[in-house]
mmCIF file of C-alpha atoms in Angstrom:
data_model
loop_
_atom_site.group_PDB
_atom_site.id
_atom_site.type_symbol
_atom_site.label_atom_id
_atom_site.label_comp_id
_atom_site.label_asym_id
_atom_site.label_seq_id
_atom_site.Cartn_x
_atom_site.Cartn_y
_atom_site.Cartn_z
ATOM 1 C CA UNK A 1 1.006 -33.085 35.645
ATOM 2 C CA UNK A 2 -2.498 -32.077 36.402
ATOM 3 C CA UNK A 3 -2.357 -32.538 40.154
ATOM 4 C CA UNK A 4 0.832 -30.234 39.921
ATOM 5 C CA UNK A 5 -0.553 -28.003 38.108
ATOM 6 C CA UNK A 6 -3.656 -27.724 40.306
ATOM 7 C CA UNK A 7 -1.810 -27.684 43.594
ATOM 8 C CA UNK A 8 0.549 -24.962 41.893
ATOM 9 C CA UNK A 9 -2.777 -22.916 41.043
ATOM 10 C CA UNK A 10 -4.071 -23.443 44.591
ATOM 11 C CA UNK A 11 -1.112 -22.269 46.427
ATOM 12 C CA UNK A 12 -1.566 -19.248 48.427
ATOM 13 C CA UNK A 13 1.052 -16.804 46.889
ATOM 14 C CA UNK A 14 -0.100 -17.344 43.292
ATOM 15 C CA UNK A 15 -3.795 -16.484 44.119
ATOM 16 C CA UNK A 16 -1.951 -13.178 46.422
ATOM 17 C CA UNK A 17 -0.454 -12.064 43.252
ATOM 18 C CA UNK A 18 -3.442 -12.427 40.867
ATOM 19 C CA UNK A 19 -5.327 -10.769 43.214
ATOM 20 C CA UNK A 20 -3.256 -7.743 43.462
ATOM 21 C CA UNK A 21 -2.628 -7.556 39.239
ATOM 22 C CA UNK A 22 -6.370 -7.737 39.532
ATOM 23 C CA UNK A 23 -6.583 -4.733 42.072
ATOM 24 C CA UNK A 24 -4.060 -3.072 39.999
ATOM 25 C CA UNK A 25 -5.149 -3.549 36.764
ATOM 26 C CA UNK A 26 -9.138 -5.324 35.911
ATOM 27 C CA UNK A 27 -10.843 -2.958 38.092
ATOM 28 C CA UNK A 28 -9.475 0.402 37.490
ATOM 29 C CA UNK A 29 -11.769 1.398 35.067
ATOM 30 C CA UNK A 30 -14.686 0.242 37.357
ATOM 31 C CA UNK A 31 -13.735 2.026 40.148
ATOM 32 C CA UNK A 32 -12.645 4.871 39.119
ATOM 33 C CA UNK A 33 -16.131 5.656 37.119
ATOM 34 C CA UNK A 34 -18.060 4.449 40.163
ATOM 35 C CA UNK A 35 -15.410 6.912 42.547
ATOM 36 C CA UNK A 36 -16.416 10.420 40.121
ATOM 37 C CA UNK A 37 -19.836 9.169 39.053
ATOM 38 C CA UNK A 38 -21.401 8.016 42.670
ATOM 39 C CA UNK A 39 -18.517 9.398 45.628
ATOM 40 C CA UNK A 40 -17.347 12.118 44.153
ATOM 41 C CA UNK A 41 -21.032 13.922 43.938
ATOM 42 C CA UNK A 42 -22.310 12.525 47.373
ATOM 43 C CA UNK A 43 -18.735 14.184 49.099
ATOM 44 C CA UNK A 44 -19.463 17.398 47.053
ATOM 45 C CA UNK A 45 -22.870 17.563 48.775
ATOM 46 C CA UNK A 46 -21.646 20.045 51.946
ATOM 47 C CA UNK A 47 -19.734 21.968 49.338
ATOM 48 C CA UNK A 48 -22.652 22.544 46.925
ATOM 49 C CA UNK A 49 -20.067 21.978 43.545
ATOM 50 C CA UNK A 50 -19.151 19.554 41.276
ATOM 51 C CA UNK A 51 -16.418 17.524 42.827
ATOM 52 C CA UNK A 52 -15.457 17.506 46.255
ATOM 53 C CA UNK A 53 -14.248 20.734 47.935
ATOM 54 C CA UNK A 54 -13.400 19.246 51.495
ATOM 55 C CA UNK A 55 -10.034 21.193 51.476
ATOM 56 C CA UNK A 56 -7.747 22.950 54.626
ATOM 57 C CA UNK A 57 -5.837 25.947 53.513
ATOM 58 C CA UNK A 58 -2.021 26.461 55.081
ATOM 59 C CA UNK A 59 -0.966 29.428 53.728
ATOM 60 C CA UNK A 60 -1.969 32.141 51.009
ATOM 61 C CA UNK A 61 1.187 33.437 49.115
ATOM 62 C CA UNK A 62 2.047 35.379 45.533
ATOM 63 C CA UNK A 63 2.690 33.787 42.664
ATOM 64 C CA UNK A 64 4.044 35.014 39.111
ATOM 65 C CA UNK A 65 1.941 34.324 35.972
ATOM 66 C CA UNK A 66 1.565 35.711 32.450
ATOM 67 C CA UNK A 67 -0.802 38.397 32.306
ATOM 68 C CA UNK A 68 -4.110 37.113 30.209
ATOM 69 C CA UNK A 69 -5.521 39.727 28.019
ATOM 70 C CA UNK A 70 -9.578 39.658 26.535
ATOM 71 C CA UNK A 71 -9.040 36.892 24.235
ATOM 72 C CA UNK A 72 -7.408 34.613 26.696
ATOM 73 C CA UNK A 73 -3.960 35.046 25.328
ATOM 74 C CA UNK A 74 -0.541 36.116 27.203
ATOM 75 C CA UNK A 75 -0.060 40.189 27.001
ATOM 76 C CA UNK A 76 3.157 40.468 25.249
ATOM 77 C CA UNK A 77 5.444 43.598 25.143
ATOM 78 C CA UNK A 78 8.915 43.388 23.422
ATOM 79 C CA UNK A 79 8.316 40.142 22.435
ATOM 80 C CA UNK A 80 8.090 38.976 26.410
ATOM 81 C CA UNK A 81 5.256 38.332 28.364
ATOM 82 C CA UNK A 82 3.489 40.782 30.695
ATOM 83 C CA UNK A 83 3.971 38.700 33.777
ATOM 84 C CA UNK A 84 1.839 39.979 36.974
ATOM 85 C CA UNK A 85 1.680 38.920 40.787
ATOM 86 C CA UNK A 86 -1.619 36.689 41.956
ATOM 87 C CA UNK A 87 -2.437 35.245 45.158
ATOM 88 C CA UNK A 88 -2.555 31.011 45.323
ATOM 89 C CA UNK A 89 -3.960 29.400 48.368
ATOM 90 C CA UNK A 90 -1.847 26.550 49.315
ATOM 91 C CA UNK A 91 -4.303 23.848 50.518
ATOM 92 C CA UNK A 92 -4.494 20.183 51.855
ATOM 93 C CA UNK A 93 -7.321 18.271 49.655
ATOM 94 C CA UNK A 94 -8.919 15.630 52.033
ATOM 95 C CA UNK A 95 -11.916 15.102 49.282
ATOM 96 C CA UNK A 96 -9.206 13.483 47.171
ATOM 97 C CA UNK A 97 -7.720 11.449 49.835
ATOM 98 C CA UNK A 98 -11.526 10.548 50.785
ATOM 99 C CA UNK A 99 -11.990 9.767 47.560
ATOM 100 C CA UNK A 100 -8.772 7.392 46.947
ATOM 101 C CA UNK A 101 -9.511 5.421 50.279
ATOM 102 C CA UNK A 102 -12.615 4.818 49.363
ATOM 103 C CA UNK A 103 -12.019 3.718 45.735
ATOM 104 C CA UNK A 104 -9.599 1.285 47.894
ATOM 105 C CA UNK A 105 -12.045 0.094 50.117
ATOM 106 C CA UNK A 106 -14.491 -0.616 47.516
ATOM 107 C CA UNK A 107 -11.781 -2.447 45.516
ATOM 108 C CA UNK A 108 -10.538 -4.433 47.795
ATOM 109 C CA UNK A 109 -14.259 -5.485 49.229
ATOM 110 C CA UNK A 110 -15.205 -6.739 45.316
ATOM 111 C CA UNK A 111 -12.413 -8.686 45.097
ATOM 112 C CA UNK A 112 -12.589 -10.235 48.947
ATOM 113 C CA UNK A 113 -15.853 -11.114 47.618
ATOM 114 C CA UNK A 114 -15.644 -12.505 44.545
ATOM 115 C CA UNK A 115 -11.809 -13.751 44.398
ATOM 116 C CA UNK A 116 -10.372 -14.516 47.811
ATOM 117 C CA UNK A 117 -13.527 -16.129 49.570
ATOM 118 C CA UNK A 118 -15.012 -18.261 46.498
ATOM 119 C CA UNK A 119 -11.081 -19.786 46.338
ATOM 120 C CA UNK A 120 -10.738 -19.983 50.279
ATOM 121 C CA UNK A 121 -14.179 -21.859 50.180
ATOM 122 C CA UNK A 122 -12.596 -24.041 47.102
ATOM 123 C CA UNK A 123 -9.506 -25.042 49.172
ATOM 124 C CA UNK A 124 -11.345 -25.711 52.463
ATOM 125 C CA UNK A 125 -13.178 -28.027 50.056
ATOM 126 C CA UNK A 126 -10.233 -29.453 49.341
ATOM 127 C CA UNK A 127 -8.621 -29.780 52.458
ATOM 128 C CA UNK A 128 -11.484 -31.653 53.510
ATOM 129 C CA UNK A 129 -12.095 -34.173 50.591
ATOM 130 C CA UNK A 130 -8.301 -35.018 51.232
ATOM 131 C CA UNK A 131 -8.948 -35.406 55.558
ATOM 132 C CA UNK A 132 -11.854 -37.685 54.495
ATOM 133 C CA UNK A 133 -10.302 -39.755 52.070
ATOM 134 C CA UNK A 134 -9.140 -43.312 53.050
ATOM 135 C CA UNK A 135 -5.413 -43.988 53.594
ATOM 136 C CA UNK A 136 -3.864 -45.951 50.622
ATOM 137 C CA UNK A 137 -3.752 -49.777 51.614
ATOM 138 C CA UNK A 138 -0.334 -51.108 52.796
ATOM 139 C CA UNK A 139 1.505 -53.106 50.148
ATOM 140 C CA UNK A 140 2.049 -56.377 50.653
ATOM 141 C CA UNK A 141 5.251 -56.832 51.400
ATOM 142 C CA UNK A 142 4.604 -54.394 54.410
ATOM 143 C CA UNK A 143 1.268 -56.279 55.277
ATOM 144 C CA UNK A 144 3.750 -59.813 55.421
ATOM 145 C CA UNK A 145 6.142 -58.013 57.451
ATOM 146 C CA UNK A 146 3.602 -56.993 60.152
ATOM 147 C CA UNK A 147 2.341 -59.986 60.682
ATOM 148 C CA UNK A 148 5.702 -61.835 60.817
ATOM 149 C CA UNK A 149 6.476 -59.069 63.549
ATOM 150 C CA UNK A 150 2.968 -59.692 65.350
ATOM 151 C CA UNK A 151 3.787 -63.481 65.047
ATOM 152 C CA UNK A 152 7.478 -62.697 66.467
ATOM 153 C CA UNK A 153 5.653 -60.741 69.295
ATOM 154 C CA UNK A 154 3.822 -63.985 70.235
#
């Protein structure tokens, strides 16, 4: 059951799939604190602010919003709100796709590193103990046979 259970383990497609609950799941956290904490600030560098402003505008058009008076709250007249026309930029962000690549890149390079090689390494190791090891011995049945057939030869 052990030797089952080990080549079961060992088998390519079970170590694919941990590996990718892993990259889904384990380093999230990680990654996503090291993308805003360390990427994040180094991309915002050309744009001088506080996340990463690496963006391409396509078109400027007018949108409808609720006019904000001094406190921050809608304007309302007959129990409606004062709505107003604004300009929005419509923009492509490349910082965030930057960003998401990257927080890719760096995922998939920790666990090349510490998953995938260390258990390529382990079945190479493997591999080889199993080239090197001795064929069984013949029973003897067969070992009585073969030398009835060598004798027969003769």
């Amino acid at each position: 059951m052990l030797k089952e259970f080990k080549a079961f383990i060992l088998k390519g497609n079970v170590i694919d799939l941990s590996t990718g609950v892993i990259i889904g799941a384990a380093f999230t956290g990680i990654v996503t604190a090291f993308t805003k904490g360390i990427v994040e600030p180094i991309l915002a560098l050309p744009g001088g602010g506080s996340s990463p402003k690496l963006t391409i505008p396509i078109k400027e058009t007018m949108v409808e919003v609720a006019k904000l008076g001094a406190d921050g709250k809608p304007v309302m007249e007959n129990g409606k709100a004062v709505m107003e026309m604004v300009p929005k930029i419509i923009e492509l962000d490349l910082g965030l796709i930057i960003g998401a690549v990257i927080s890719f890149l760096i995922t998939a390079a920790v666990v090349f590193f510490v998953i995938v090689k260390p258990i390529n390494k382990l079945m190479a190791l493997t591999k080889k103990k199993e080239a090197e090891a001795p064929p069984p011995a013949p029973a003897a049945d067969i070992v009585l046979l073969t030398e009835i057939r060598d004798l027969l030869k003769k």
